[in-house]
Each structure stands twice: as C-alpha cells, then as structure tokens.
Coordinates of C-alpha atoms in Angstrom, one line a residue:
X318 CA -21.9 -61.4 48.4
X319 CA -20.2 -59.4 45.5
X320 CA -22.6 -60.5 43.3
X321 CA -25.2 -59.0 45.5
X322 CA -23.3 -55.8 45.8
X323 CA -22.7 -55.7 42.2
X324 CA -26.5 -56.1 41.4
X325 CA -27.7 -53.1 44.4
X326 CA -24.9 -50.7 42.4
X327 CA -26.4 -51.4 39.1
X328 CA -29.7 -51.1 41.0
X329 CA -28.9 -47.5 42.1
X330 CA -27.3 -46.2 39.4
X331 CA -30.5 -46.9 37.1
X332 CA -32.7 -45.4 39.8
X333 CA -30.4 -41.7 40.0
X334 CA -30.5 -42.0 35.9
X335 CA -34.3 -42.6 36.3
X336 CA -34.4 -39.6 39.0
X337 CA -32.6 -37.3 36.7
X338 CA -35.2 -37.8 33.7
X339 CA -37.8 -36.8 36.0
X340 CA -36.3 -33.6 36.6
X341 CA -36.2 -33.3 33.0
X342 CA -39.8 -33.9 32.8
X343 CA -40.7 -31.9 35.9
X344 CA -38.8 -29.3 34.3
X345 CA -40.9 -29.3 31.0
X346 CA -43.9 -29.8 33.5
X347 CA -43.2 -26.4 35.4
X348 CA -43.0 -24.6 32.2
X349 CA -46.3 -25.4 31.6
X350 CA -47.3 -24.3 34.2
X351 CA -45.5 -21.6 34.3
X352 CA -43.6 -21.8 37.7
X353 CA -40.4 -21.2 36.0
X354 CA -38.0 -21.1 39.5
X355 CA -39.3 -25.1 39.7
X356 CA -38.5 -25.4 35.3
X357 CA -35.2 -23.3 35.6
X358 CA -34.3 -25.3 39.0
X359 CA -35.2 -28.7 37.8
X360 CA -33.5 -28.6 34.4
X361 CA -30.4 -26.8 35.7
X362 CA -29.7 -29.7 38.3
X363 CA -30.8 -32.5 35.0
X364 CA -27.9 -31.0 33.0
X365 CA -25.2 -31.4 35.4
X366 CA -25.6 -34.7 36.3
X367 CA -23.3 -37.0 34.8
X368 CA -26.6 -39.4 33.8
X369 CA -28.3 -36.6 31.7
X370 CA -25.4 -33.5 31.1
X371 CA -24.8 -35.6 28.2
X372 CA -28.7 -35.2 26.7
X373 CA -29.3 -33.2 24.1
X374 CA -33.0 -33.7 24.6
X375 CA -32.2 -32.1 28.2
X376 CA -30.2 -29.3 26.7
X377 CA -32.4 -28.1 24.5
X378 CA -35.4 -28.3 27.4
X379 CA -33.2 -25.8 28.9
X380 CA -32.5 -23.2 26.1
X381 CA -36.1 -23.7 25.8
X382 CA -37.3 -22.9 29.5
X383 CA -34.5 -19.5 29.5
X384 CA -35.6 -18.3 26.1
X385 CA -39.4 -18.4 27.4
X386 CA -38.1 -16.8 30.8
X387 CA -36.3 -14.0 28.9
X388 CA -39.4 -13.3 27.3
X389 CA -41.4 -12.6 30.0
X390 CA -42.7 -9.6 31.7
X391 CA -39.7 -7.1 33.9
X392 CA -36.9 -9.7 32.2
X393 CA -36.4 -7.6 29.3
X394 CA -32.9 -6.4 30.8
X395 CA -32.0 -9.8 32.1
X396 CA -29.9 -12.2 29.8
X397 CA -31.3 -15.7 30.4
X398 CA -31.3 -16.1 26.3
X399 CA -27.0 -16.1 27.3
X400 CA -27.5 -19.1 28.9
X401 CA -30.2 -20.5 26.4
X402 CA -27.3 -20.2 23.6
X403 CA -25.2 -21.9 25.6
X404 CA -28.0 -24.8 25.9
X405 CA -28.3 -25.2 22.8
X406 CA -24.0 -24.7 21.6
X407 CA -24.1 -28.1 24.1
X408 CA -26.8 -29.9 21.8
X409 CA -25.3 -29.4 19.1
X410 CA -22.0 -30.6 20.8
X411 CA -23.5 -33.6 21.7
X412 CA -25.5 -34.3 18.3
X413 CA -25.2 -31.8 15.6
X414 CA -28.0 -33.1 13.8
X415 CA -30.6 -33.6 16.6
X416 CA -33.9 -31.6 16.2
X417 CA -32.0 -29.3 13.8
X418 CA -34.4 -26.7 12.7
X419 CA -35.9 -26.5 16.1
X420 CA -32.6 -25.6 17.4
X421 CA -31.7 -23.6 14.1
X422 CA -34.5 -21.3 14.8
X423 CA -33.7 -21.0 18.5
X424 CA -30.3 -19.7 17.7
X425 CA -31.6 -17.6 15.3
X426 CA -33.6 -16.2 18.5
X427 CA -30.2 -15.8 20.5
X428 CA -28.5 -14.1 17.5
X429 CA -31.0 -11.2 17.2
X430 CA -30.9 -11.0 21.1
X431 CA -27.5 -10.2 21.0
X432 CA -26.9 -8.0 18.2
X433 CA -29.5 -6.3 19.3
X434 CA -27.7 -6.3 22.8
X435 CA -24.5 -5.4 20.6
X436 CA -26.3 -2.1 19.3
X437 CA -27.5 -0.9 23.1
X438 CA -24.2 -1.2 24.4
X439 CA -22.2 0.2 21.9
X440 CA -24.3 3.0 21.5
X441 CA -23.2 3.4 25.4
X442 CA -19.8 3.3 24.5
X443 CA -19.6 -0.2 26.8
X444 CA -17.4 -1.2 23.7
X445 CA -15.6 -4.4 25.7
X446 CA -19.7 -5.4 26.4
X447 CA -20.6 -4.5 22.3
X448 CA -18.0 -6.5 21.3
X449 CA -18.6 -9.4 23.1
X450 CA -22.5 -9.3 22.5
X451 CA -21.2 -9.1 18.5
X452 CA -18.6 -11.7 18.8
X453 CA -21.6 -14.5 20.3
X454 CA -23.4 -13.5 17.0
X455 CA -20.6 -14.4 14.9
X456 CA -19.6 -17.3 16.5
X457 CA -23.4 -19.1 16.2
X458 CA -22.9 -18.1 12.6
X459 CA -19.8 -19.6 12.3
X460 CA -20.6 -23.1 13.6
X461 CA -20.0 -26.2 11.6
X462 CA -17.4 -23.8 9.5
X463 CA -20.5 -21.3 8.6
X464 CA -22.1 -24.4 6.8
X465 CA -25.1 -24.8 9.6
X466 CA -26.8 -21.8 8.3
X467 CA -25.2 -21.6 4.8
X468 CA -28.5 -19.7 2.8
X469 CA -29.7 -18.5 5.1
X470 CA -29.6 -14.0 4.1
X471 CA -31.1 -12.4 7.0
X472 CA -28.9 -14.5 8.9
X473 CA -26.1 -13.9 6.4
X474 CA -26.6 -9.8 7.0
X475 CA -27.0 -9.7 10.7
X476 CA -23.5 -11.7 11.2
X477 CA -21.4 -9.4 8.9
X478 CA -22.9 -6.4 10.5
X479 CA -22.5 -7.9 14.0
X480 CA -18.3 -8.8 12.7
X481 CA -18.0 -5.5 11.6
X482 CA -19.2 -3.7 14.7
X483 CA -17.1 -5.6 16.9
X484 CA -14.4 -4.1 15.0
X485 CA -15.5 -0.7 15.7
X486 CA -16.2 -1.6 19.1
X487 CA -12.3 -3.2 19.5
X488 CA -11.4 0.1 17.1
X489 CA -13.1 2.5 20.0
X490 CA -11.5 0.4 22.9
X491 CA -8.2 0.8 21.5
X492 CA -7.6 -2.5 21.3
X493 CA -6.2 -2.6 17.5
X494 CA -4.9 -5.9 16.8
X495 CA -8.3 -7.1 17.6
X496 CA -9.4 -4.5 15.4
X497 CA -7.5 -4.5 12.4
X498 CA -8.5 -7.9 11.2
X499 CA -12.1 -7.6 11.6
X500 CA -11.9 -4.5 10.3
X501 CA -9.9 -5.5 7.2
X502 CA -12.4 -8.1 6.5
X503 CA -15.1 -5.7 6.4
X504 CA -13.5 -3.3 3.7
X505 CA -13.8 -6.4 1.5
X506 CA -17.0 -7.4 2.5
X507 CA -19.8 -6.0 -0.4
X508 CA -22.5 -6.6 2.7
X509 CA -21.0 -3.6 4.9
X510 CA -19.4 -2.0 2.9
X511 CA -18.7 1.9 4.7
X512 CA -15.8 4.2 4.4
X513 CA -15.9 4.2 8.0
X514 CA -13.7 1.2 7.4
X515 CA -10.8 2.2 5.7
X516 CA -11.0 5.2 7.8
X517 CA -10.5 3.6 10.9
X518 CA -7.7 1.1 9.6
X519 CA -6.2 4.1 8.7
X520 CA -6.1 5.3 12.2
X521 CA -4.7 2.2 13.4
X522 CA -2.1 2.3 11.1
X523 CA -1.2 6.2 12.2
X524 CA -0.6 4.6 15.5
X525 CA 1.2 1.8 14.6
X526 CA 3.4 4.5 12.5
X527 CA 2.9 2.5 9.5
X528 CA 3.2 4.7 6.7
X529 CA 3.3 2.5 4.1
X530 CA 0.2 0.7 4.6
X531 CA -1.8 3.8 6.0
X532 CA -1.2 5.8 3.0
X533 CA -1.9 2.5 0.8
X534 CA -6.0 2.6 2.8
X535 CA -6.3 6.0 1.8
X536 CA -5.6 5.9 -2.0
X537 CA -7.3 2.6 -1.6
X538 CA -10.2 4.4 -0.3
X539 CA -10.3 7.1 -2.6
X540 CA -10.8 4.8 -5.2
X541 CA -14.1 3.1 -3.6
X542 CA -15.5 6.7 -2.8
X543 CA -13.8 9.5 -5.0
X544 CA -16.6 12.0 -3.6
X545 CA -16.1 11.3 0.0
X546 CA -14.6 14.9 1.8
X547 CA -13.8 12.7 4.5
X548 CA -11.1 10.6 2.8
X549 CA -9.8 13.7 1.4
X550 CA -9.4 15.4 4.5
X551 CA -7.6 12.0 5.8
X552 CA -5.2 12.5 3.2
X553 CA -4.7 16.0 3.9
X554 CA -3.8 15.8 7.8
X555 CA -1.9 12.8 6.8
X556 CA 0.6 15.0 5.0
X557 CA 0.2 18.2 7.1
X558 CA 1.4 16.2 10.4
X559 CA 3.9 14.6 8.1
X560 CA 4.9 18.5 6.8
X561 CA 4.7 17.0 3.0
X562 CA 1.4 19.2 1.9
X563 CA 3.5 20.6 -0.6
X564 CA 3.6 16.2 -2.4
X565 CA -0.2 16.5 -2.1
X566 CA -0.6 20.0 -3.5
X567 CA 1.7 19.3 -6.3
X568 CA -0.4 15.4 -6.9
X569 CA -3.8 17.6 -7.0
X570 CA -2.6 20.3 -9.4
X571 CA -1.4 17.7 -12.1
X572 CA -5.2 15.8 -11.3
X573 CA -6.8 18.9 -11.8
X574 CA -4.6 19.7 -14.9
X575 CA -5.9 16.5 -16.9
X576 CA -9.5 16.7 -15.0
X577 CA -10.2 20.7 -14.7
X578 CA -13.9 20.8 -14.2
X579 CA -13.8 18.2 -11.2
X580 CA -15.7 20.1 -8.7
X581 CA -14.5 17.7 -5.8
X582 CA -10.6 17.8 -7.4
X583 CA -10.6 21.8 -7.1
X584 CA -12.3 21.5 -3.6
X585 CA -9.6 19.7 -2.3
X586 CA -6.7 21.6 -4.2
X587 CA -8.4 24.7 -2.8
X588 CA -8.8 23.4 1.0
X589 CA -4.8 22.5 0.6
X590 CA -3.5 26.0 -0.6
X591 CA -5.6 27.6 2.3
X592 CA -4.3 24.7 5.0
X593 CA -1.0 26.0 4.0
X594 CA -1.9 29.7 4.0
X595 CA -3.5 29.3 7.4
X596 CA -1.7 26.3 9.1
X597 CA -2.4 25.1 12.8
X598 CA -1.1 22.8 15.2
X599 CA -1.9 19.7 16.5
X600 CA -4.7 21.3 19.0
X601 CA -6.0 23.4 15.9
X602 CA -4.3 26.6 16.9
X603 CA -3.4 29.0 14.8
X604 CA 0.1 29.0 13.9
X605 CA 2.3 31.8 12.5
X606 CA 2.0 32.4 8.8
X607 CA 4.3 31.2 6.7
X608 CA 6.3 34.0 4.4
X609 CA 4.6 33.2 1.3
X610 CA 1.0 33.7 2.8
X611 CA -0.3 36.0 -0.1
X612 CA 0.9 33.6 -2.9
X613 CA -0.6 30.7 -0.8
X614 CA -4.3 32.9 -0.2
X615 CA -4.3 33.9 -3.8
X616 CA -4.4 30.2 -4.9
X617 CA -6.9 29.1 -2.3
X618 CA -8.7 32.1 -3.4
X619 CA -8.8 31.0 -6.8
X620 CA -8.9 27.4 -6.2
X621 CA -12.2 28.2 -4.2
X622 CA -13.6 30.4 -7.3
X623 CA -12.8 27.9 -9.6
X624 CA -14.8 25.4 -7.2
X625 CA -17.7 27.8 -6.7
X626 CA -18.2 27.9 -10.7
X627 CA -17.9 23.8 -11.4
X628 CA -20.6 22.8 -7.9
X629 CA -22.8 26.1 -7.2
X630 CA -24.7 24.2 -5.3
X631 CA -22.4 22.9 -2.8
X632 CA -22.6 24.7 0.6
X633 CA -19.4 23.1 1.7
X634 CA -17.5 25.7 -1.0
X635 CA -19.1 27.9 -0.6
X636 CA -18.3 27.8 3.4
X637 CA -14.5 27.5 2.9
X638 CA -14.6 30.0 0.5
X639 CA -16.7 33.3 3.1
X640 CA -14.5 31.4 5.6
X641 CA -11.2 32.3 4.2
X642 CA -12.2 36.0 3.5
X643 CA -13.3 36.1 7.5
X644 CA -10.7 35.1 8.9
X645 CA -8.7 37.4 6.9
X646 CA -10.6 39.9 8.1
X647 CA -10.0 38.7 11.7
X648 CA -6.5 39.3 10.9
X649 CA -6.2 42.5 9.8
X650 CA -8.6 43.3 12.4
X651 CA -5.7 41.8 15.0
X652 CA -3.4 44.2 13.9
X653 CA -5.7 47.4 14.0
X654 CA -6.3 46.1 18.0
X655 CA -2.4 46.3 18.8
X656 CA -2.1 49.8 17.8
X657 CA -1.7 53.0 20.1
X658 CA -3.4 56.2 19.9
X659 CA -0.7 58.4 17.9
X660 CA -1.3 60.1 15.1
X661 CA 0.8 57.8 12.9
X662 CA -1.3 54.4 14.9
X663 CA -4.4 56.3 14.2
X664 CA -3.9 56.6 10.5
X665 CA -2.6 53.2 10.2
X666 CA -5.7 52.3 11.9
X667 CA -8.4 54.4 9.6
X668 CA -6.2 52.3 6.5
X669 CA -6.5 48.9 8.1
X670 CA -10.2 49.2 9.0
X671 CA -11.1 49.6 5.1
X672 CA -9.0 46.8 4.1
X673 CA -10.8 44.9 7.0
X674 CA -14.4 46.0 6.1
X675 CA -13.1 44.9 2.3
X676 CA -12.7 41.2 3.4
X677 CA -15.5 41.4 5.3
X678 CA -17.9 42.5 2.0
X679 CA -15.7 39.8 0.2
X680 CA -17.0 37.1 2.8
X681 CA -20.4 38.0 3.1
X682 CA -22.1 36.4 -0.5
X683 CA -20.4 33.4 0.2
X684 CA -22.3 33.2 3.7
X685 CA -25.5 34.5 2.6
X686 CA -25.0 31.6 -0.1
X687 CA -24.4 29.1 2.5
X688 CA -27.6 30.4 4.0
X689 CA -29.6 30.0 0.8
X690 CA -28.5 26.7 0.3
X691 CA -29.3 25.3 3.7
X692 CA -31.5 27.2 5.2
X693 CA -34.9 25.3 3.0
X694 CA -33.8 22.1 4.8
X695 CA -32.5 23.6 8.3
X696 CA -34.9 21.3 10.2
X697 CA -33.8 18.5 8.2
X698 CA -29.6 18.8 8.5
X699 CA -27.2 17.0 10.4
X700 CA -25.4 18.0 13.2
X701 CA -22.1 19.3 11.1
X702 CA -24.3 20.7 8.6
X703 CA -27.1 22.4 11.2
X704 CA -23.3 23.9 12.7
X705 CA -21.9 25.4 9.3
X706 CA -25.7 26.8 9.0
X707 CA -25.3 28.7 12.2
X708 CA -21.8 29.7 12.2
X709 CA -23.2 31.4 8.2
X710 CA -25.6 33.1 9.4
X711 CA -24.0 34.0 12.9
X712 CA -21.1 35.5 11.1
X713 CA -23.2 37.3 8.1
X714 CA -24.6 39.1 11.6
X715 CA -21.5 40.7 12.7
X716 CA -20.5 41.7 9.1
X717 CA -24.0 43.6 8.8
X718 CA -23.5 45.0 11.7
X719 CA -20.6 46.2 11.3
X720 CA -21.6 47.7 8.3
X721 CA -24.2 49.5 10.3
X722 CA -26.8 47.8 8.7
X723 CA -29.8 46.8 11.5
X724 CA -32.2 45.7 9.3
X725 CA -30.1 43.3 8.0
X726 CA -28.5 42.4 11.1
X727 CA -31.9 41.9 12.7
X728 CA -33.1 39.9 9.9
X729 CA -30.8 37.4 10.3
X730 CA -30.7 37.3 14.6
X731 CA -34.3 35.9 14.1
X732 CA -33.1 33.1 12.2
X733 CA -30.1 32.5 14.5
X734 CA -33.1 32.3 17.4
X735 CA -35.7 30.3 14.7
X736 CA -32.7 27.6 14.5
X737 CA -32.2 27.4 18.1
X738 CA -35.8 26.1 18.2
X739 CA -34.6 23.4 15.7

C-alpha cells in the first residue's frame, strides 16, 4: 500500500509540473493572440509555482508578455516594463547565460524606459520617484560587476547620466549622504562632466559645515572651469557669509597683479570691491554701508573699467558696471526724499538732485551697452539673460525720463513691450 501511495504522489506531482507548462504555453498562446489578461494571467500564476518559478524560459515569457503590454495603446503611463525588468533580473538569477542577447536587448528596453521615466519625474520635482527610476538603470548596468554589458557606449552613456541624476535628484530631496557619493563620482566621471557637480557638493558641504572640503570643491572647480561666473560667485558668498571677503579680495588682487589683462580675473575682483561697498544680508537686503564706502566704490569703479576695456563685449560687465552707478543714484536720491521743505532742506535738495542726475548719466552708456549687446539675440536669450535685458532697458527708461527726454524714453518703452511679446 505505500508503494501505491508513493507511485499516485509521484503521479500527481508530474501532472501539476505538466499543468504549470501549459500555463506557460497558454501564456505565449494568448500573446498571440493578443488577449493579454489570459498571457499576463497565465504566466503570472506559471512563475509562482514552485514547479516552474524556477524557469528561466518562463521568466523571460513574462518580461516578454509586459514589455509587449506596455507598448500598447492608453498604457503609455502604466509601468508593466517594471515588472518585465524584474522578469528578466530572475532569468538571469536562475541562468546568467540563458538566451543572453535576447535578454540583453530586453534590458536594454527597460533601461531606456526608466531613464526616460527618470527625466519625467525629475522634471516634476518627484525627486524620491527620479531617483528611484535612475537608480533601476544603474543597477541593470551594474549586473555581473558592469561586465554583462561591458562595450556596450550607448549603454555606457545612458547609465552615467542616469547615476548622476539620481545624485541631483537625492541632492534636491535633501537627502545628502545619498548624494554626496554619487555626486562625487560624477565630478570624476569625463562622460558627465558639469560644474553643476562640484557646485552642488559644495552645497552639501555648506550644510555639513565642512569648510575644509567645501572650499577644497571650489578651487577644485575653478581649475576645471576658470571662466565659469558661477563658481566665482560660489567663492564669493562663501567668504561674504563667512565675513573673510577681504582673504578673497586680497587672493584676486595679487592674480590680477601677475595676470592684468584677465578679463574674467578683473570681473571678479571688481564684483568683490562693490559686494563690499554695497553688502546685504542673508535675504539680500541692503545693509548699512560700511565707513570706507567711497574707497570701496572707487575700486569697483575702476575694477569694472578696467574689465569693460579687457571683454567689451561682455554684457555681464557691462551690467554690474550701469548697475553700480544706479544704485548710487538710488542712494543719493534716498537722502533728497528725507528732507523737509526749509530753506536750508531745499538747497541741500537742489545740490543732491545734480549729484543724483550725475550718476544717473554715469549709468546710462553702460545700459544702453547692455542693450546693444543683447538686444540682436533678445528672442534667443535665457531666462537670466532675457532679465538683465529688461531690467537695461527698463532702467535706461527712467534715466531718460528723468532727463526729460520723451523721445528717448518712448523709444525704449516699445522695446520693453516688443520683449514682453518674446
């Protein structure tokens, strides 16, 4: 009798393993057919059977039955090809080797998908979503120790950009010990190579208050991109929040001493004098100026002339140099609003209103140069650029009207309403 009941077990057993290879084949069956509840319900139950989850021929059936269902019509926000990389990170579990480039190529599939994914989401700001879409790129990538696709260069580029953007996303979501290494790996990585990199580690290392390595990114970063205003300006909140300008004025003016035409050199040095001349807080509100304000202007005065002469075709300069003339202006033009109506107020008044309208001439080339510069390619700038553009020709306005000059004033109110149409 044992006997008996051992042979009916055996019996059954190799009718359920039977059973479950149909449902493989009535899963490959539906797919042609094109009834893909019956495929995606017939292969699901296969693979989770104990005689076929261990299949890799029934694994890949079912990346193969969720990558066709993702492609078709009204599942384009769906994300069956998830559960098709999954499919096929079990077949190559099971048997690394088996049907290797069909498999290879279906990955490939799943990759795109997410980065792709990746991009949408991060573009949302869904940064937790971006980085996990860019972090299932990196990790088919990374299989068999990156050997499995070793060669392979569109493959090669899509997974460094996908590592790098989960940094940013894990950057954006504040979650910086995620960050920093990704990041990190990205500065040294020739294939995304972006100053958006050391800027960021930067950032993390502000927060971290880790002065030692934050200020060892930024020279670091200078070196990579000597040109980039960004990096400079980095540098330059860096020691205004830590009240040491005065290190950074005094580094500039020996660079500039053994380099004096370098346009980008005298930028910076000039941007420094009038940071200190014209200092705000942490909001970027104006604070009081400090006692040696004239000496301070006078250099950022120069320091901006001196610029103006080695890049005349920068608009940047040219910006921060009508800008520092303006806002003069707006200062004197503070005091003349405080005063009363005596006869000693009123005189003062008549004296500050030409030293006001003086500042105000001095500012005015500078902005019409701005204007020059940009104004060719208005349709064409970017957003910061477009803004400088405006606030140029918005400003050159007032000082023409104030100068009682309408044509002028006119003249320039139709561009301010021609860029409005950009």
């Amino acid at each position: 009798m044992k006997k008996l009941i051992a042979i009916v077990t055996t019996f059954s057993f190799s009718v359920a393993a039977f059973a479950q290879k149909s449902e493989v084949k009535a899963a490959k069956n539906a797919l042609s057919d094109k009834d893909f509840v019956k495929a995606q319900k017939s292969i699901d139950a296969a693979v989770i059977h104990p005689e076929t989850q261990s299949d890799p021929g029934a694994w890949l059936t079912r990346s193969t039955i969720y990558l066709i269902m993702q492609q078709q019509p009204g599942n384009d926000t769906k994300d069956f090809y998830t559960e098709a990389g999954k499919s096929l990170m079990k077949v190559v579990e099971l048997k690394p080797t088996y049907e290797k480039d069909d498999v290879n190529k279906k990955f490939l599939a799943v990759a795109q998908m997410h980065f792709n994914d990746g991009i949408k989401t991060y573009e949302k700001q869904d940064f937790s979503n971006a980085y996990k879409h860019f972090g299932d790129v990196v990790k088919i990538y990374e299989l068999e120790a990156g050997k499995r696709f070793a060669g392979n260069k569109t493959f090669d580029t899509i997974a460094h950009q996908a590592a790098t953007y989960q940094g940013y996303s894990a950057y954006y979501d504040n979650k910086y010990d995620e960050a920093l290494p990704l990041l990190q790996k990205a500065k040294a990585d020739p294939l995304v190579k972006d100053v958006r990199n050391y800027l960021m580690i930067a950032d993390i290392y502000e927060a971290k208050n880790d002065d030692a390595n934050l200020l060892a990114v930024i020279n670091e970063a200078k070196t990579e991109y000597p040109k980039d205003q960004s990096v400079v300006n980095r540098e330059l909140n860096y020691y205004v929040k830590k009240g040491k300008i005065d290190v950074l004025i005094t580094k500039l003016e020996d660079a500039v001493k053994a380099d004096p035409g370098n346009a980008d050199l005298l930028f910076n040095l000039a941007i420094a004098y009038d940071n200190l001349a014209n200092p705000k807080d942490k909001a970027g509100k104006d604070m009081p100026k400090p006692s040696n304000y004239n000496d301070l202007f006078a250099k950022a005065e120069t320091s901006y002339e001196n610029t103006s002469k080695a890049a005349p075709s920068k608009a940047e300069v040219f910006y921060n140099y009508a800008a520092l003339y303006f806002n003069r202006a707006v200062l004197v033009n503070e005091q003349m609003n405080v005063l009363g109506s005596s006869a000693e107020d009123i005189k003062k008044y008549d004296g500050l209103k030409i030293e006001r309208d003086q500042w105000f001439k001095k500012a005015l080339p500078h902005f019409e140069k701005v204007i020059s510069i940009w104004e060719p390619q208005v349709k064409n700038l970017g957003v910061a650029d477009f803004n400088t553009y405006v606030q140029s020709v918005s400003a050159a306005k007032e000082i023409y009207a104030k100068q009682n000059n309408i044509e002028k004033a006119t003249e320039l109110k139709k561009k301010l309403e021609a860029a409005a149409q950009k």
